[in-house]
C-alpha positions as MATLAB code, in Angstrom:
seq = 'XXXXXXXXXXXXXXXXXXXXXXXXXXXXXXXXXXXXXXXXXXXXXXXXXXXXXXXXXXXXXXXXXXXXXXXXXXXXXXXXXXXXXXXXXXXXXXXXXXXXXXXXXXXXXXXXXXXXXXXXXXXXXXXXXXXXXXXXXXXXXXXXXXXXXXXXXXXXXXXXXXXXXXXXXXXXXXXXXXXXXXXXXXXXXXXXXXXXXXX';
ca = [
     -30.574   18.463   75.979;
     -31.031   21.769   77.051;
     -34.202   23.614   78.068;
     -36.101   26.435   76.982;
     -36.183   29.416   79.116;
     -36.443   32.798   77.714;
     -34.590   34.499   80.984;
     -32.235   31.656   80.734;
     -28.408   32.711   80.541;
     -26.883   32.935   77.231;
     -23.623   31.179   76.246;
     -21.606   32.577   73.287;
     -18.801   30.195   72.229;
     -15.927   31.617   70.227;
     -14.575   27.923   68.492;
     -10.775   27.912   67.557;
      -7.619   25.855   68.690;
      -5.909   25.865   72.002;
      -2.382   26.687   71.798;
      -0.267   29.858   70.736;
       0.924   27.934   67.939;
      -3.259   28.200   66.533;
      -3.404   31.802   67.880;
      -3.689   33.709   64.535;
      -5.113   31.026   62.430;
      -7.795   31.812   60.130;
      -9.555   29.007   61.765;
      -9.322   30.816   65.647;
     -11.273   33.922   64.636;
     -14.202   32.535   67.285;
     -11.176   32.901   70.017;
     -10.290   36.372   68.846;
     -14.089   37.890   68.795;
     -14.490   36.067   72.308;
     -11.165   37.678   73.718;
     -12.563   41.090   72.563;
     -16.010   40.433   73.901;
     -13.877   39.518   77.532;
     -11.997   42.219   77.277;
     -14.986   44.519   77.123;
     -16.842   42.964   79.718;
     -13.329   43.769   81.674;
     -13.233   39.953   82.384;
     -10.166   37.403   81.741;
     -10.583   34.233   81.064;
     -10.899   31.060   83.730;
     -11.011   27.261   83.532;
     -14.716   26.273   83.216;
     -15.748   24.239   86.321;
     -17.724   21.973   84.423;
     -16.440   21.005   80.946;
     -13.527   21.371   78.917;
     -13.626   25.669   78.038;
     -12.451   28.836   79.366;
     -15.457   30.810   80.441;
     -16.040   34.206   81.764;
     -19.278   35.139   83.118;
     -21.016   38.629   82.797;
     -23.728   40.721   81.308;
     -23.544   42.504   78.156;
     -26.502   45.367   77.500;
     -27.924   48.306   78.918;
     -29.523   48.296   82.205;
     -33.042   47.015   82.416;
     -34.916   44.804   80.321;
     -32.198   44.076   77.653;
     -29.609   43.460   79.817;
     -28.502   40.061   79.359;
     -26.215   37.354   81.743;
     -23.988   35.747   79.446;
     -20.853   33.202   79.494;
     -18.486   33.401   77.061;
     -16.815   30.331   75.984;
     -13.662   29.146   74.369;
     -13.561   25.098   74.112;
     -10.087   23.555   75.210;
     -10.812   20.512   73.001;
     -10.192   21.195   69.675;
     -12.145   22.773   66.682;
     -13.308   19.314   65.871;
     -14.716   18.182   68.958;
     -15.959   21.477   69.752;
     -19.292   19.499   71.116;
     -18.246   18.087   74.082;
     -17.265   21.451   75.927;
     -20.206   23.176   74.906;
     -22.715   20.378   75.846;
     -21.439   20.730   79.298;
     -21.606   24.599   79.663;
     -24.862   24.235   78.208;
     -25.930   21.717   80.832;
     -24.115   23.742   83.827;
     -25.478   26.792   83.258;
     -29.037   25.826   81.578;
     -28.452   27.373   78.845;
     -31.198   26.594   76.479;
     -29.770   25.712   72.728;
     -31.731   28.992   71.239;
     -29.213   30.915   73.523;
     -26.358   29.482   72.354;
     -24.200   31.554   69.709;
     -21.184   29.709   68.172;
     -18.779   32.126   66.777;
     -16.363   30.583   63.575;
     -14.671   30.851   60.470;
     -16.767   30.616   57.169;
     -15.216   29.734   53.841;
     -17.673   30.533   51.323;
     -18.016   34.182   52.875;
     -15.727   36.431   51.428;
     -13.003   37.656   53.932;
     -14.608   40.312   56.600;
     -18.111   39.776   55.477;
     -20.517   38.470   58.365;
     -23.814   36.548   58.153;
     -25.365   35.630   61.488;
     -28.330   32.940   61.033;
     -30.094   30.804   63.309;
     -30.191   27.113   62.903;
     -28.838   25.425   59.150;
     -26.458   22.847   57.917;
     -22.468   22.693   59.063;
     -20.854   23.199   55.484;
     -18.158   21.257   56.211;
     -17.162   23.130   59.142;
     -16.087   19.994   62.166;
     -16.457   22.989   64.802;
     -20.289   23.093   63.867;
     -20.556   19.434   62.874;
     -19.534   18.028   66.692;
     -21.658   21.133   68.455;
     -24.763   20.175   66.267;
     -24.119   16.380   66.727;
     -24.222   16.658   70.412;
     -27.520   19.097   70.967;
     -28.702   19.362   67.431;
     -28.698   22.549   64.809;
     -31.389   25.333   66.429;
     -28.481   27.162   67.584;
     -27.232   30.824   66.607;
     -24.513   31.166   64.270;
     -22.161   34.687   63.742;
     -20.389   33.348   60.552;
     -16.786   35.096   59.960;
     -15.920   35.288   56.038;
     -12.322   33.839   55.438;
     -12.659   33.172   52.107;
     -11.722   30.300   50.399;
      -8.115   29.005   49.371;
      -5.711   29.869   46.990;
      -5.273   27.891   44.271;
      -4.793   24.265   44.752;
      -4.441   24.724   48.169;
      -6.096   21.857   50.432;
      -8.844   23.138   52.988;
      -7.262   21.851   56.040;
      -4.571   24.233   55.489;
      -5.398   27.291   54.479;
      -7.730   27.284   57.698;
      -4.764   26.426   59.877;
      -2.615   29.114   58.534;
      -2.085   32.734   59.925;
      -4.206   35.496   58.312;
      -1.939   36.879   55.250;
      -0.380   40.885   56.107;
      -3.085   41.478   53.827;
      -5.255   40.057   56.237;
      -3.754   41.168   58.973;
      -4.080   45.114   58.290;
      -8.216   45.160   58.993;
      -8.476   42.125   60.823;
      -8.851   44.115   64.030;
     -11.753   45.785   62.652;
     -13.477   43.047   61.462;
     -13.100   41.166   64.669;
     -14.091   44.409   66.305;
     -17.832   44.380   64.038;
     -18.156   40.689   64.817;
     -18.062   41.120   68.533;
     -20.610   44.105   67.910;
     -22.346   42.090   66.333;
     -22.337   39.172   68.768;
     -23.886   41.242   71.190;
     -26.438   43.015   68.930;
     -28.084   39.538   68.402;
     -27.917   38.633   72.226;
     -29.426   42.117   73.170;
     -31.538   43.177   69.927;
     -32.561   39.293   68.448;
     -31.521   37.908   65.017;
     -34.181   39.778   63.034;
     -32.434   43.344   63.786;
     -28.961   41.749   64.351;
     -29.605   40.318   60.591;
     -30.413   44.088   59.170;
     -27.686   45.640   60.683;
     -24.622   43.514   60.227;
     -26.072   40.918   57.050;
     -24.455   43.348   54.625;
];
């Protein structure tokens, strides 16, 4: 279990599927906002050291008091045992489990919406299940609206399909706010995080 310590490290875990076959799933959206976040830290991706992720470490925030040391995350596992990985980051880099922000897919948001929320259940979702299994549920959560499926179409795969060209043509935007908003909560806390991106 991880400790509590407020200048502790943060760890922000975008959850998806390894793979390029899993690249544009609806279900990898946590990849894509961490990619973005990397990308604006000016960081690539590495094999963790400890644990089964890609991590890049870096601070995100304006210098002084708010700036914050944070590792980003992908787990190499799988969506469903998304635990595992981030258990060991936590434990590597004492990461307390108030600092930790899993970033995933959300069925009953509407597609593009965001609600980020601390603690709660895992509605359904076997990313969140296996994280909150392993170190319980008082973590942070940036929720990514999908929508839910068409139709008679089964759960399992309508998240393991591509986004639709629909989708497709504001995706980048929406990933874009969810990496804003990511950072907003790391920086700013959930209360003002909440107001500005719980719309």
């Amino acid at each position: 279990m991880c400790m509590s310590d407020e200048n502790a490290p943060w760890l922000i875990a975008g959850l998806g599927n390894p793979g390029p076959e899993y690249a544009m799933n609806r279900h990898n959206v946590g990849f894509m906002v961490a990619d973005l976040l990397a990308r604006r830290m000016g960081a690539k991706f590495k094999r963790a050291t400890k644990g089964q992720a890609q991590v890049v470490e870096g601070r995100i925030g304006p210098p002084g008091p708010l700036n914050r040391r944070v590792i980003l995350a992908k787990p190499m596992s799988f969506m469903n045992v998304s635990g595992g990985p981030v258990t060991a980051l936590c434990d590597f880099y004492k990461v307390p489990t108030e600092h930790i922000v899993a970033i995933h897919d959300e069925l009953d948001i509407d597609y593009g919406v965001l609600r980020l929320k601390l603690g709660g259940g895992d509605n359904g979702h076997n990313g969140l299940k296996s994280i909150t299994k392993s170190l319980g549920s008082d973590y942070h959560r940036v929720r990514f609206g999908i929508g839910r499926p068409p139709g008679r179409m089964q759960v399992a795969d309508y998240v393991l399909k591509d986004f639709s060209s629909t989708e497709r043509k504001e995706l980048d935007y929406f990933v874009d706010r969810a990496a804003d908003a990511a950072e907003a909560l790391v920086i700013e806390g959930l209360e003002r995080a909440q107001s500005t991106y719980n719309s």
